[in-house]
Amino acid sequence: MNERSKSSKKEKALRVVVTVLILGVLLYIVQLLYLLRADSPRGFVLPEGNIAAGKAAFVELGCIQCHTVRDISLPSPEKAPAEGLIELGGTQRLAKTYGQLVTSIMHPSAELHHAEGRYTDSNGASRMPNYQSQMTVEQLVDIVRFLQEHYNVFVPDYDPGYYYTPYGYYPTPLPGQ
């Protein structure tokens, strides 16, 4: 091999390394820009809210026409829906996060399980009215704070012989069953 051939191979290898590094830096910058985009929820925080004002807004906006809140005394609805009232709060396996509650109020169809037809119309959209033009940000924050106070998270004890479902504990099948 001559000197020129060795030099050419080193230059090619160096170009490949530099190209890979440049692509890596560009990919990193693109990911960083994605995380910092304006519609990112990262860093999105609203004021804490007022529980009493949230309860009042819950009643005032008519949420009681379709919802109850576990262990809370609320006025009766004018006419209960045929499907029954939807109970909010209580013990859950997963925490209802601030974001989930805000989304459930402002975009109720986003987290619906469409198999549950009692919550949806014939198009599969939530039966819950659109409150975006009727509710102030302060009312939203207060209602979310009110609801958060009434959710408890249940963490079942771990038993390798049983598994937990929302319907209770069931024996874990033995291998081969």
XYZ file of N, CA and C in Angstrom:
531
model
N 0.834 -1.171 0.000
C 0.000 0.000 0.000
C 0.885 1.243 0.000
N 0.518 2.149 -0.801
C 1.329 3.360 -0.833
C 0.810 4.370 0.182
N 1.615 5.413 0.387
C 1.295 6.447 1.376
C 0.013 7.185 1.042
N -0.216 7.413 -0.242
C -1.410 8.139 -0.692
C -2.680 7.340 -0.376
N -2.652 6.043 -0.542
C -3.802 5.182 -0.273
C -4.135 5.168 1.219
N -3.095 5.100 2.085
C -3.312 5.125 3.531
C -3.932 6.450 3.958
N -3.428 7.524 3.394
C -3.938 8.850 3.716
C -5.392 8.987 3.284
N -5.725 8.444 2.122
C -7.087 8.506 1.601
C -8.053 7.740 2.508
N -7.647 6.583 3.005
C -8.495 5.787 3.902
C -8.708 6.509 5.228
N -7.654 7.152 5.749
C -7.775 7.893 7.000
C -8.729 9.072 6.830
N -8.630 9.749 5.688
C -9.514 10.884 5.421
C -10.970 10.432 5.333
N -11.205 9.299 4.681
C -12.567 8.775 4.566
C -13.121 8.415 5.948
N -12.285 7.754 6.757
C -12.718 7.378 8.106
C -13.014 8.618 8.938
N -12.163 9.636 8.807
C -12.373 10.880 9.533
C -13.656 11.568 9.086
N -13.933 11.553 7.783
C -15.172 12.146 7.262
C -16.399 11.427 7.823
N -16.332 10.109 7.893
C -17.449 9.332 8.435
C -17.681 9.698 9.905
N -16.609 9.769 10.681
C -16.726 10.110 12.099
C -17.304 11.514 12.263
N -16.800 12.476 11.497
C -17.290 13.850 11.577
C -18.760 13.911 11.161
N -19.127 13.195 10.108
C -20.516 13.177 9.644
C -21.438 12.606 10.719
N -21.040 11.513 11.337
C -21.846 10.903 12.399
C -21.985 11.870 13.578
N -20.900 12.539 13.952
C -20.969 13.512 15.045
C -21.904 14.667 14.710
N -21.821 15.182 13.497
C -22.690 16.284 13.082
C -24.148 15.845 13.104
N -24.430 14.648 12.588
C -25.806 14.140 12.601
C -26.309 13.953 14.037
N -25.442 13.465 14.913
C -25.819 13.297 16.316
C -26.158 14.621 16.977
N -25.343 15.642 16.719
C -25.600 16.971 17.280
C -26.904 17.532 16.722
N -27.135 17.372 15.420
C -28.378 17.860 14.818
C -29.592 17.148 15.413
N -29.492 15.844 15.585
C -30.589 15.080 16.186
C -30.858 15.564 17.614
N -29.805 15.811 18.365
C -29.949 16.323 19.727
C -30.654 17.677 19.722
N -30.272 18.556 18.814
C -30.887 19.886 18.720
C -32.364 19.771 18.359
N -32.693 18.875 17.421
C -34.095 18.680 17.032
C -34.908 18.181 18.224
N -34.372 17.221 18.974
C -35.082 16.717 20.152
C -35.256 17.810 21.201
N -34.236 18.610 21.397
C -34.317 19.703 22.356
C -35.381 20.717 21.943
N -35.417 21.051 20.666
C -36.434 21.981 20.173
C -37.832 21.391 20.331
N -37.963 20.083 20.117
C -39.252 19.417 20.289
C -39.724 19.544 21.738
N -38.814 19.323 22.684
C -39.181 19.406 24.096
C -39.510 20.828 24.531
N -38.935 21.803 23.863
C -39.139 23.197 24.247
C -40.214 23.900 23.433
N -40.913 23.155 22.585
C -41.907 23.799 21.727
C -43.000 24.448 22.576
N -43.674 25.392 21.999
C -44.626 26.221 22.745
C -45.804 25.431 23.309
N -46.235 24.355 22.641
C -47.409 23.631 23.125
C -47.049 22.475 24.052
N -45.828 22.428 24.512
C -45.393 21.368 25.407
C -45.980 21.564 26.799
N -46.473 20.485 27.450
C -47.012 20.620 28.795
C -45.928 20.804 29.852
N -44.675 20.560 29.504
C -43.587 20.694 30.465
C -43.582 22.128 31.008
N -43.614 22.251 32.299
C -43.596 23.568 32.907
C -44.955 24.239 32.988
N -46.005 23.554 32.560
C -47.351 24.132 32.581
C -47.926 23.984 33.986
N -48.088 25.080 34.681
C -48.611 25.040 36.041
C -49.632 26.160 36.206
N -50.782 25.799 36.708
C -51.818 26.780 37.018
C -51.816 27.023 38.524
N -52.470 28.075 38.986
C -52.550 28.311 40.431
C -53.206 27.130 41.141
N -53.031 27.071 42.454
C -53.511 25.923 43.225
C -55.023 25.767 43.219
N -55.764 26.808 43.251
C -57.220 26.699 43.267
C -57.779 26.650 44.673
N -59.081 26.860 44.765
C -59.777 26.946 46.041
C -60.855 25.863 46.074
N -60.786 25.002 47.077
C -61.705 23.862 47.160
C -63.162 24.318 47.277
N -63.440 25.265 48.169
C -64.825 25.733 48.362
C -65.354 26.397 47.094
N -64.516 27.204 46.449
C -64.931 27.847 45.196
C -65.127 26.803 44.100
N -64.328 25.739 44.128
C -64.480 24.657 43.152
C -65.799 23.934 43.308
N -66.188 23.681 44.550
C -67.484 23.038 44.805
C -68.612 23.939 44.313
N -68.508 25.240 44.600
C -69.537 26.193 44.160
C -69.615 26.245 42.633
N -68.471 26.267 41.964
C -68.453 26.299 40.494
C -69.003 24.997 39.921
N -68.716 23.871 40.567
C -69.216 22.562 40.151
C -70.745 22.582 40.114
N -71.343 23.190 41.141
C -72.804 23.302 41.214
C -73.300 24.344 40.216
N -72.684 25.515 40.204
C -73.118 26.639 39.363
C -73.091 26.295 37.872
N -72.081 25.569 37.442
C -71.964 25.228 36.020
C -72.823 24.026 35.621
N -73.502 23.429 36.590
C -74.415 22.334 36.274
C -73.766 20.965 36.202
N -72.557 20.835 36.723
C -71.888 19.527 36.709
C -72.713 18.487 37.466
N -73.508 18.966 38.445
C -74.332 18.063 39.262
C -75.464 17.428 38.462
N -75.714 17.907 37.258
C -76.761 17.306 36.425
C -76.350 15.908 35.950
N -75.036 15.649 35.904
C -74.547 14.348 35.430
C -73.573 13.671 36.395
N -73.044 14.418 37.367
C -71.997 13.881 38.242
C -72.345 14.020 39.716
N -71.833 13.069 40.485
C -71.788 13.181 41.937
C -70.313 13.118 42.317
N -70.013 13.485 43.538
C -68.652 13.359 44.052
C -68.753 12.527 45.321
N -68.012 11.443 45.351
C -68.112 10.506 46.469
C -67.950 11.216 47.810
N -68.856 10.893 48.723
C -68.849 11.383 50.104
C -69.041 12.894 50.228
N -69.587 13.536 49.203
C -69.841 14.976 49.252
C -71.332 15.204 49.038
N -71.915 16.028 49.879
C -73.327 16.371 49.741
C -73.456 17.496 48.720
N -74.176 17.219 47.651
C -74.414 18.197 46.587
C -75.911 18.267 46.319
N -76.400 19.383 45.773
C -77.820 19.445 45.414
C -78.176 18.351 44.406
N -79.415 17.924 44.443
C -79.876 16.912 43.488
C -80.021 17.536 42.108
N -79.796 16.738 41.065
C -79.975 17.274 39.708
C -81.450 17.539 39.426
N -81.700 18.464 38.510
C -83.084 18.749 38.114
C -83.715 17.512 37.499
N -82.956 16.833 36.650
C -83.422 15.598 36.020
C -82.199 14.713 35.815
N -82.151 13.628 36.554
C -80.997 12.734 36.450
C -80.982 12.062 35.083
N -79.809 11.886 34.491
C -79.742 11.207 33.196
C -80.218 9.757 33.316
N -80.797 9.243 32.242
C -81.304 7.866 32.234
C -80.196 6.871 32.555
N -78.977 7.202 32.166
C -77.843 6.298 32.392
C -77.372 6.329 33.837
N -77.880 7.258 34.615
C -77.444 7.407 35.998
C -76.328 8.432 36.111
N -76.134 8.906 37.327
C -75.087 9.891 37.581
C -73.720 9.216 37.582
N -72.727 9.921 37.102
C -71.353 9.417 37.065
C -70.654 9.904 38.325
N -70.192 8.955 39.124
C -69.535 9.325 40.375
C -68.066 9.646 40.135
N -67.646 10.769 40.659
C -66.249 11.179 40.611
C -65.661 11.024 42.006
N -64.359 10.940 42.081
C -63.696 10.809 43.371
C -63.679 9.372 43.831
N -63.322 9.188 45.076
C -63.261 7.849 45.639
C -61.891 7.226 45.460
N -61.849 5.948 45.716
C -60.595 5.212 45.661
C -60.361 4.695 44.252
N -59.181 4.958 43.746
C -58.792 4.553 42.391
C -57.480 3.779 42.466
N -57.236 2.967 41.458
C -55.941 2.285 41.384
C -54.856 3.234 40.897
N -55.239 4.228 40.109
C -54.280 5.193 39.577
C -54.703 6.590 39.999
N -53.743 7.423 40.289
C -54.044 8.797 40.696
C -54.615 9.575 39.525
N -55.581 10.414 39.807
C -56.087 11.350 38.805
C -55.176 12.566 38.877
N -54.353 12.728 37.871
C -53.410 13.837 37.894
C -54.106 15.142 37.540
N -53.435 16.218 37.827
C -53.928 17.548 37.498
C -54.233 17.616 36.007
N -53.291 17.145 35.199
C -53.472 17.170 33.746
C -54.656 16.337 33.287
N -54.855 15.163 33.895
C -55.991 14.319 33.521
C -57.315 15.001 33.850
N -57.379 15.644 34.999
C -58.623 16.317 35.374
C -58.896 17.518 34.477
N -57.867 18.309 34.176
C -58.048 19.452 33.271
C -58.510 18.953 31.909
N -57.860 17.913 31.395
C -58.228 17.359 30.089
C -59.646 16.814 30.109
N -60.019 16.114 31.166
C -61.369 15.549 31.257
C -62.443 16.624 31.222
N -62.126 17.791 31.758
C -63.101 18.886 31.769
C -63.104 19.636 30.441
N -61.927 19.969 29.932
C -61.842 20.817 28.743
C -61.945 20.042 27.426
N -61.621 18.743 27.454
C -61.696 17.915 26.238
C -62.132 16.509 26.656
N -63.389 16.370 27.089
C -63.837 15.115 27.691
C -63.736 13.895 26.785
N -63.782 14.071 25.491
C -63.694 12.918 24.590
C -62.283 12.340 24.527
N -61.288 13.075 24.997
C -59.895 12.645 24.863
C -59.589 11.379 25.641
N -60.193 11.186 26.795
C -59.834 10.047 27.635
C -60.980 9.067 27.832
N -61.953 9.114 26.951
C -63.084 8.195 27.068
C -62.728 6.813 26.561
N -63.280 5.835 27.205
C -63.210 4.473 26.696
C -64.475 4.291 25.864
N -64.317 4.294 24.551
C -65.477 4.335 23.659
C -66.362 3.096 23.756
N -65.873 2.046 24.394
C -66.712 0.872 24.580
C -67.822 1.158 25.592
N -67.614 2.174 26.408
C -68.603 2.517 27.418
C -69.622 3.469 26.811
N -70.593 2.939 26.103
C -71.561 3.727 25.362
C -72.412 4.656 26.198
N -72.521 4.393 27.491
C -73.357 5.279 28.306
C -72.753 6.667 28.433
N -71.456 6.806 28.158
C -70.795 8.106 28.263
C -70.662 8.810 26.921
N -71.051 8.144 25.845
C -70.817 8.702 24.511
C -72.115 8.849 23.730
N -72.063 9.738 22.738
C -73.207 9.886 21.844
C -73.056 8.910 20.678
N -73.926 9.000 19.694
C -73.893 8.054 18.570
C -72.623 8.185 17.729
N -71.915 9.309 17.841
C -70.657 9.497 17.104
C -69.438 9.075 17.910
N -69.634 8.588 19.126
C -68.519 8.172 19.965
C -67.888 9.309 20.748
N -68.467 10.506 20.673
C -67.948 11.653 21.423
C -68.592 11.692 22.805
N -67.935 12.340 23.720
C -68.455 12.468 25.077
C -69.794 13.196 25.076
N -70.674 12.766 25.967
C -71.957 13.457 26.133
C -71.797 14.737 26.953
N -70.638 14.910 27.548
C -70.409 16.096 28.372
C -70.363 17.341 27.497
N -71.090 18.383 27.892
C -71.088 19.613 27.093
C -69.704 20.261 27.049
N -69.507 21.116 26.064
C -68.262 21.857 25.927
C -68.319 23.072 26.853
N -67.421 23.108 27.822
C -67.405 24.208 28.788
C -66.351 25.260 28.471
N -65.656 25.125 27.357
C -64.554 26.039 27.062
C -64.988 27.493 26.989
N -66.185 27.758 26.493
C -66.629 29.148 26.378
C -67.468 29.594 27.579
N -67.798 28.665 28.469
C -68.660 28.994 29.606
C -67.901 29.106 30.926
N -66.718 28.535 30.986
C -65.986 28.420 32.236
C -64.774 29.346 32.227
N -64.557 30.025 33.333
C -63.348 30.842 33.440
C -62.178 29.942 33.837
N -60.982 30.428 33.633
C -59.797 29.674 34.051
C -59.828 29.489 35.564
N -60.262 30.504 36.278
C -60.341 30.402 37.734
C -61.310 29.297 38.153
N -62.447 29.191 37.481
C -63.396 28.119 37.795
C -62.788 26.752 37.497
N -62.092 26.641 36.378
C -61.440 25.377 36.020
C -60.447 24.968 37.097
N -59.586 25.889 37.494
C -58.567 25.614 38.510
C -59.224 25.217 39.830
N -60.284 25.914 40.204
C -60.968 25.611 41.460
C -61.660 24.249 41.411
N -62.302 23.924 40.303
C -62.970 22.616 40.177
C -61.944 21.491 40.225
N -60.831 21.662 39.543
C -59.787 20.628 39.566
C -59.288 20.431 40.996
N -59.073 21.499 41.715
C -58.614 21.398 43.110
C -59.669 20.697 43.969
N -60.927 21.045 43.779
C -62.031 20.411 44.502
C -62.061 18.907 44.228
N -61.955 18.525 42.969
C -62.010 17.103 42.627
C -60.783 16.350 43.131
N -59.605 16.958 43.010
C -58.388 16.283 43.468
C -58.473 15.907 44.943
N -59.127 16.712 45.728
C -59.265 16.448 47.161
C -60.042 15.170 47.434
N -60.818 14.714 46.466
C -61.731 13.601 46.714
C -61.337 12.312 46.006
N -60.103 12.244 45.533
C -59.581 11.002 44.966
C -58.552 10.423 45.924
N -58.632 9.123 46.150
C -57.644 8.396 46.946
C -57.047 7.327 46.055
N -55.781 7.056 46.244
C -55.125 6.020 45.452
C -55.008 4.769 46.308
N -55.476 3.652 45.762
C -55.405 2.364 46.435
C -54.221 1.594 45.871
N -53.303 1.232 46.730
C -52.163 0.421 46.312
C -52.348 -0.944 46.959
N -52.711 -1.955 46.162
C -52.965 -3.271 46.752
C -51.675 -3.904 47.269
N -51.817 -4.709 48.326
C -50.676 -5.477 48.807
C -50.282 -6.468 47.729
N -49.000 -6.667 47.577
C -48.535 -7.606 46.561
C -48.564 -9.012 47.131
N -49.188 -9.902 46.420
C -49.198 -11.316 46.770
C -48.928 -12.075 45.486
N -47.803 -12.767 45.402
C -47.477 -13.448 44.145
C -48.484 -14.515 43.749
N -49.356 -14.919 44.677
C -50.355 -15.926 44.355
C -51.637 -15.352 43.768
N -51.771 -14.024 43.772
C -52.981 -13.378 43.281
C -52.615 -12.156 42.448
N -53.514 -11.782 41.567
C -53.330 -10.524 40.843
C -54.587 -9.694 41.022
N -54.410 -8.393 40.949
C -55.501 -7.466 41.221
C -56.079 -6.928 39.925
N -57.407 -6.863 39.856
C -58.106 -6.199 38.759
C -59.090 -5.231 39.408
N -59.697 -4.351 38.637
C -60.699 -3.467 39.235
C -61.878 -4.228 39.838
N -62.012 -5.511 39.502
C -63.142 -6.315 39.969
C -62.783 -7.197 41.157
N -61.550 -7.139 41.619
C -61.147 -7.920 42.773
C -59.848 -8.667 42.543
N -59.522 -9.545 43.498
C -58.304 -10.346 43.415
C -58.623 -11.693 42.781
N -57.702 -12.188 41.984
C -57.875 -13.488 41.343
C -56.597 -14.289 41.493
N -56.728 -15.618 41.659
C -55.514 -16.435 41.768
C -54.684 -16.330 40.492
N -53.381 -16.240 40.673
C -52.487 -16.221 39.522
C -52.429 -17.630 38.956
N -52.675 -17.782 37.647
C -52.605 -19.127 37.071
C -51.208 -19.711 37.238
N -51.174 -20.985 37.529
C -49.888 -21.658 37.629
C -49.302 -21.826 36.235
N -47.982 -21.901 36.128
C -47.373 -22.088 34.803
C -47.960 -23.315 34.109
N -48.292 -23.155 32.865
C -48.844 -24.250 32.081
C -50.356 -24.338 32.134
N -51.014 -23.477 32.880
C -52.486 -23.519 32.959
C -53.091 -22.586 31.956
